[in-house]
Amino acid sequence: MKFLKPNFLNALDSPTFRKKNSRRVKSHKVKRGNFTLRKSWGSVVRIILVWLVLIMGMVGIGYRLYHLQIVKGQEYFDRAEGQQKTNLRRYIPRRSIIDSDGRVIASDQLVYDVYAHRLLLEKDINSVARDLAQIIPELDVNGLVQRINAQETGVIVARNLTENQADRVRGLGIIGVDLDQRYSRFYPQDDLWADVVGYVDMDHNGQAGIEHSQGDLLQRDLSSPEVRGMLQVRRNALGSIIPASLPDKATELDDLSVKLTVDSRLQRAVRDRLRVQMDQFKAKKGAVIVLDAQTGGILALACEPTYNPNNYSAYDFALFKNWSVTDTYEPGSTFKPINVAIALDEEVINPDSYVSDPAQVMVDGWPIANASRTGLGRVTITKALDVSSNTAMIDIMRRIPRSRYFERLEELGINERMGLDLPFEGVGFLKSEEVFTARDIEMAVSSFGQGLSLTPMKLVQIQGAIANGGKLITPHVVEGLVDSNGQIQVYPDIEETQVFKESSADAVVKMMESVVKNGTGAAAQIEGYNIGGKTGTAQKHDGRGRYSTTARITSFVSILPTDNPRYVVLAVIDEPQGDSLFGSTVAAPIVKDVMKSLIRIKGIPPSN
């Protein structure tokens, strides 16, 4: 049999190839059948080198495997296990918030979100929408049909369904309609307590009110701190969670609730009355605060306009702040009793002193007049407050050295935070000592409550010091943590500082009583009760060194009852519209009605 040589062997065996390479390459012949294959020593060397590289690579890989699996094996095993395992904290409900009588203001509840998936629906879309609308009255049938048709899957139908509504949806048995269960913060009284309580977002994080500022207090403690309700899980290669182990110890929740000083009945009366007056005068905004001056507890606090925390996303973000705590304003004549208390403390006057009340005075070249444009000549301190005389207040405060007057204002903490348990507290404005003491004009305008600013809450705090015998107490809404039996287990720390002499504070209360009986506060009179009060009508500063001729802030502050001072009520109305816009006509009627509710709810007996 004759064998045919492959082409490449024919080429190697050709005379031309042998002739060209005979001088350069030494070769030997290997016989295979009827042809001879020549191997060059260069090829042999190359083969050996390739084998050496392969062997070295195998040795290197072997060493690396030894290093990874033996030397570093445990370290990498622990690291891999740590990446696969994770701790998920189970949902822990926030503590409930209750009012002073134990009524629930905020709590966590189980709610459901409803979704529709068009590709999975076996029923007609219009029929599905009509069926769901029977359970969810606020549902827009036509709008839902359009949304389902526009998207194949995952269309949100409604959020925050109750357990009863969810059961009814399940009862429909509609394939393609799903329920997603979750926990939601619920505020059963809607917008009543929005300014105090605030709200939590979709992630259950507090964003306003005490939901924000008291987050640590609202977070429950677990009975096993080292466990903290953690569930250890393992993730597979796709990231899916596989249960690995359950906690070994119980994670029982405490039964404590956050109790507030507020009263829902009084708050309702305050909110309703404020809204009526806001609508009547078409005001920009308004606020009412009721304070227990003996304890510093806030019994009611309402701002308008406000929002519903159950549906916070539908409102302007600006409404989420409590402006009675965050915003400052010039208090006007409601600050005059505070200045009288300072003057009594400094002994430049006494309760029976007489002061000058001209229609107008010149201070550093500036004419300052009474609101009435008239003067009574020589009057008592009480009469000066009755008629709310600016010029008489200037005469009083001129008797105190400027530097000492500035010190007394600083002692009241006008330009400092009070340390409230409500968030985003604003800081009042008091000019520097250098500026304040340089000229008489600064002292003069401060004597009737302009040229300085503070928050409504700060004014209530200082008026509370006049009511309680001179003690500056930090206002607060949190009374403490209470158990299921209503016993307080944790009390907040409340600061208290003596800022007025008791005799001075008592004398000012009697003067404020005369303001209601005989002066500008007559609109706040309640038959059978001795009430102290002071009106305030301040021009608004435009921020450019001038005061507006039209924009005003009207206010009224009262102390009830004067024979046993306990409660302070403040109403502030910003930029009311219309005629006769004064503290006596706009704010005082609100305070009167609030005091009537306070008398009824607290059972305050008539004055002797």
PDB file of C-alpha atoms in Angstrom, residues 112-249:
ATOM      1  CA  TYR A 112     -53.727  48.024  53.643  1.00  0.00           C
ATOM      2  CA  ASP A 113     -52.866  49.358  50.207  1.00  0.00           C
ATOM      3  CA  VAL A 114     -54.824  48.030  47.218  1.00  0.00           C
ATOM      4  CA  TYR A 115     -53.154  47.343  43.846  1.00  0.00           C
ATOM      5  CA  ALA A 116     -54.607  46.302  40.496  1.00  0.00           C
ATOM      6  CA  HIS A 117     -52.741  44.371  37.759  1.00  0.00           C
ATOM      7  CA  ARG A 118     -54.401  44.700  34.332  1.00  0.00           C
ATOM      8  CA  LEU A 119     -52.691  41.649  32.841  1.00  0.00           C
ATOM      9  CA  LEU A 120     -54.071  39.439  35.609  1.00  0.00           C
ATOM     10  CA  LEU A 121     -57.620  40.786  35.753  1.00  0.00           C
ATOM     11  CA  GLU A 122     -60.198  38.243  34.653  1.00  0.00           C
ATOM     12  CA  LYS A 123     -63.144  40.599  35.066  1.00  0.00           C
ATOM     13  CA  ASP A 124     -64.000  43.679  33.045  1.00  0.00           C
ATOM     14  CA  ILE A 125     -62.002  46.696  34.276  1.00  0.00           C
ATOM     15  CA  ASN A 126     -65.094  48.896  34.572  1.00  0.00           C
ATOM     16  CA  SER A 127     -66.816  46.236  36.653  1.00  0.00           C
ATOM     17  CA  VAL A 128     -63.744  45.920  38.911  1.00  0.00           C
ATOM     18  CA  ALA A 129     -63.620  49.687  39.441  1.00  0.00           C
ATOM     19  CA  ARG A 130     -67.325  49.846  40.326  1.00  0.00           C
ATOM     20  CA  ASP A 131     -66.991  46.972  42.806  1.00  0.00           C
ATOM     21  CA  LEU A 132     -64.040  48.626  44.549  1.00  0.00           C
ATOM     22  CA  ALA A 133     -65.857  51.969  44.667  1.00  0.00           C
ATOM     23  CA  GLN A 134     -68.600  50.319  46.722  1.00  0.00           C
ATOM     24  CA  ILE A 135     -66.010  49.662  49.430  1.00  0.00           C
ATOM     25  CA  ILE A 136     -63.874  52.795  48.945  1.00  0.00           C
ATOM     26  CA  PRO A 137     -66.357  55.708  48.612  1.00  0.00           C
ATOM     27  CA  GLU A 138     -63.720  58.320  47.732  1.00  0.00           C
ATOM     28  CA  LEU A 139     -62.549  56.286  44.741  1.00  0.00           C
ATOM     29  CA  ASP A 140     -62.890  57.931  41.312  1.00  0.00           C
ATOM     30  CA  VAL A 141     -64.191  55.123  39.063  1.00  0.00           C
ATOM     31  CA  ASN A 142     -63.395  56.773  35.731  1.00  0.00           C
ATOM     32  CA  GLY A 143     -59.961  57.867  36.900  1.00  0.00           C
ATOM     33  CA  LEU A 144     -59.160  54.365  38.134  1.00  0.00           C
ATOM     34  CA  VAL A 145     -60.202  52.797  34.825  1.00  0.00           C
ATOM     35  CA  GLN A 146     -57.935  55.189  32.952  1.00  0.00           C
ATOM     36  CA  ARG A 147     -54.986  54.460  35.216  1.00  0.00           C
ATOM     37  CA  ILE A 148     -55.410  50.686  34.939  1.00  0.00           C
ATOM     38  CA  ASN A 149     -55.631  50.871  31.149  1.00  0.00           C
ATOM     39  CA  ALA A 150     -52.516  53.040  31.000  1.00  0.00           C
ATOM     40  CA  GLN A 151     -50.334  50.619  32.965  1.00  0.00           C
ATOM     41  CA  GLU A 152     -50.050  46.852  32.784  1.00  0.00           C
ATOM     42  CA  THR A 153     -49.401  46.121  36.424  1.00  0.00           C
ATOM     43  CA  GLY A 154     -48.897  47.615  39.888  1.00  0.00           C
ATOM     44  CA  VAL A 155     -51.522  50.376  39.733  1.00  0.00           C
ATOM     45  CA  ILE A 156     -52.251  51.763  43.186  1.00  0.00           C
ATOM     46  CA  VAL A 157     -55.999  51.811  43.745  1.00  0.00           C
ATOM     47  CA  ALA A 158     -56.153  53.218  47.284  1.00  0.00           C
ATOM     48  CA  ARG A 159     -54.015  53.492  50.398  1.00  0.00           C
ATOM     49  CA  ASN A 160     -54.619  53.118  54.118  1.00  0.00           C
ATOM     50  CA  LEU A 161     -57.655  50.859  54.007  1.00  0.00           C
ATOM     51  CA  THR A 162     -58.934  49.664  57.367  1.00  0.00           C
ATOM     52  CA  GLU A 163     -59.066  46.006  58.361  1.00  0.00           C
ATOM     53  CA  ASN A 164     -62.804  45.961  57.648  1.00  0.00           C
ATOM     54  CA  GLN A 165     -62.363  47.458  54.182  1.00  0.00           C
ATOM     55  CA  ALA A 166     -59.551  45.009  53.421  1.00  0.00           C
ATOM     56  CA  ASP A 167     -61.774  42.068  54.383  1.00  0.00           C
ATOM     57  CA  ARG A 168     -64.471  43.323  52.043  1.00  0.00           C
ATOM     58  CA  VAL A 169     -61.974  43.655  49.196  1.00  0.00           C
ATOM     59  CA  ARG A 170     -60.814  40.087  49.799  1.00  0.00           C
ATOM     60  CA  GLY A 171     -64.442  39.006  49.804  1.00  0.00           C
ATOM     61  CA  LEU A 172     -64.807  40.231  46.213  1.00  0.00           C
ATOM     62  CA  GLY A 173     -62.415  37.479  45.145  1.00  0.00           C
ATOM     63  CA  ILE A 174     -61.115  39.487  42.181  1.00  0.00           C
ATOM     64  CA  ILE A 175     -58.021  37.902  40.624  1.00  0.00           C
ATOM     65  CA  GLY A 176     -55.539  40.653  39.800  1.00  0.00           C
ATOM     66  CA  VAL A 177     -56.430  42.838  42.817  1.00  0.00           C
ATOM     67  CA  ASP A 178     -53.907  42.542  45.650  1.00  0.00           C
ATOM     68  CA  LEU A 179     -53.672  43.878  49.202  1.00  0.00           C
ATOM     69  CA  ASP A 180     -50.374  45.028  50.699  1.00  0.00           C
ATOM     70  CA  GLN A 181     -50.328  45.000  54.513  1.00  0.00           C
ATOM     71  CA  ARG A 182     -48.301  47.557  56.477  1.00  0.00           C
ATOM     72  CA  TYR A 183     -48.337  49.624  59.669  1.00  0.00           C
ATOM     73  CA  SER A 184     -49.270  53.289  59.581  1.00  0.00           C
ATOM     74  CA  ARG A 185     -49.386  56.084  62.147  1.00  0.00           C
ATOM     75  CA  PHE A 186     -52.983  57.090  62.748  1.00  0.00           C
ATOM     76  CA  TYR A 187     -54.249  60.373  64.181  1.00  0.00           C
ATOM     77  CA  PRO A 188     -57.891  59.761  65.136  1.00  0.00           C
ATOM     78  CA  GLN A 189     -58.660  63.455  65.700  1.00  0.00           C
ATOM     79  CA  ASP A 190     -57.327  64.466  62.272  1.00  0.00           C
ATOM     80  CA  ASP A 191     -55.989  68.049  62.316  1.00  0.00           C
ATOM     81  CA  LEU A 192     -56.882  68.845  65.937  1.00  0.00           C
ATOM     82  CA  TRP A 193     -53.394  68.207  67.303  1.00  0.00           C
ATOM     83  CA  ALA A 194     -51.266  68.625  64.152  1.00  0.00           C
ATOM     84  CA  ASP A 195     -49.376  71.636  65.580  1.00  0.00           C
ATOM     85  CA  VAL A 196     -48.341  69.676  68.670  1.00  0.00           C
ATOM     86  CA  VAL A 197     -48.036  66.053  67.566  1.00  0.00           C
ATOM     87  CA  GLY A 198     -46.813  66.498  63.981  1.00  0.00           C
ATOM     88  CA  TYR A 199     -46.639  63.442  61.725  1.00  0.00           C
ATOM     89  CA  VAL A 200     -44.445  60.553  60.553  1.00  0.00           C
ATOM     90  CA  ASP A 201     -43.541  59.832  56.925  1.00  0.00           C
ATOM     91  CA  MET A 202     -43.924  56.600  54.940  1.00  0.00           C
ATOM     92  CA  ASP A 203     -40.757  55.242  56.588  1.00  0.00           C
ATOM     93  CA  HIS A 204     -42.221  55.924  60.047  1.00  0.00           C
ATOM     94  CA  ASN A 205     -39.778  58.734  60.774  1.00  0.00           C
ATOM     95  CA  GLY A 206     -41.089  61.777  62.636  1.00  0.00           C
ATOM     96  CA  GLN A 207     -41.010  64.937  60.542  1.00  0.00           C
ATOM     97  CA  ALA A 208     -42.810  67.530  62.687  1.00  0.00           C
ATOM     98  CA  GLY A 209     -44.114  68.128  66.206  1.00  0.00           C
ATOM     99  CA  ILE A 210     -43.173  65.763  69.004  1.00  0.00           C
ATOM    100  CA  GLU A 211     -43.153  62.903  66.492  1.00  0.00           C
ATOM    101  CA  HIS A 212     -39.905  64.529  65.380  1.00  0.00           C
ATOM    102  CA  SER A 213     -38.474  66.057  68.565  1.00  0.00           C
ATOM    103  CA  GLN A 214     -39.374  63.170  70.901  1.00  0.00           C
ATOM    104  CA  GLY A 215     -38.476  60.283  68.596  1.00  0.00           C
ATOM    105  CA  ASP A 216     -36.351  58.580  71.265  1.00  0.00           C
ATOM    106  CA  LEU A 217     -39.169  58.789  73.796  1.00  0.00           C
ATOM    107  CA  LEU A 218     -41.683  57.409  71.314  1.00  0.00           C
ATOM    108  CA  GLN A 219     -39.468  54.455  70.387  1.00  0.00           C
ATOM    109  CA  ARG A 220     -40.304  51.478  72.577  1.00  0.00           C
ATOM    110  CA  ASP A 221     -37.678  49.673  74.667  1.00  0.00           C
ATOM    111  CA  LEU A 222     -37.401  45.908  74.294  1.00  0.00           C
ATOM    112  CA  SER A 223     -37.222  43.581  77.273  1.00  0.00           C
ATOM    113  CA  SER A 224     -34.037  42.015  75.849  1.00  0.00           C
ATOM    114  CA  PRO A 225     -31.628  44.803  74.900  1.00  0.00           C
ATOM    115  CA  GLU A 226     -29.033  42.395  73.520  1.00  0.00           C
ATOM    116  CA  VAL A 227     -31.575  40.975  71.107  1.00  0.00           C
ATOM    117  CA  ARG A 228     -33.445  44.176  70.208  1.00  0.00           C
ATOM    118  CA  GLY A 229     -35.976  42.238  68.189  1.00  0.00           C
ATOM    119  CA  MET A 230     -33.499  41.167  65.506  1.00  0.00           C
ATOM    120  CA  LEU A 231     -34.185  38.285  63.121  1.00  0.00           C
ATOM    121  CA  GLN A 232     -31.090  36.737  61.540  1.00  0.00           C
ATOM    122  CA  VAL A 233     -31.573  35.810  57.895  1.00  0.00           C
ATOM    123  CA  ARG A 234     -29.423  34.510  55.024  1.00  0.00           C
ATOM    124  CA  ARG A 235     -29.476  35.744  51.435  1.00  0.00           C
ATOM    125  CA  ASN A 236     -29.062  33.449  48.417  1.00  0.00           C
ATOM    126  CA  ALA A 237     -27.115  34.295  45.264  1.00  0.00           C
ATOM    127  CA  LEU A 238     -30.049  36.264  43.869  1.00  0.00           C
ATOM    128  CA  GLY A 239     -30.407  38.311  47.057  1.00  0.00           C
ATOM    129  CA  SER A 240     -33.570  36.592  48.243  1.00  0.00           C
ATOM    130  CA  ILE A 241     -33.945  36.270  52.019  1.00  0.00           C
ATOM    131  CA  ILE A 242     -33.866  32.789  53.539  1.00  0.00           C
ATOM    132  CA  PRO A 243     -34.787  32.496  57.262  1.00  0.00           C
ATOM    133  CA  ALA A 244     -31.771  31.296  59.204  1.00  0.00           C
ATOM    134  CA  SER A 245     -32.613  31.516  62.893  1.00  0.00           C
ATOM    135  CA  LEU A 246     -35.016  33.114  65.327  1.00  0.00           C
ATOM    136  CA  PRO A 247     -34.022  35.083  68.440  1.00  0.00           C
ATOM    137  CA  ASP A 248     -33.422  32.869  71.426  1.00  0.00           C
ATOM    138  CA  LYS A 249     -34.945  35.364  73.856  1.00  0.00           C
TER     139      LYS A 249
END
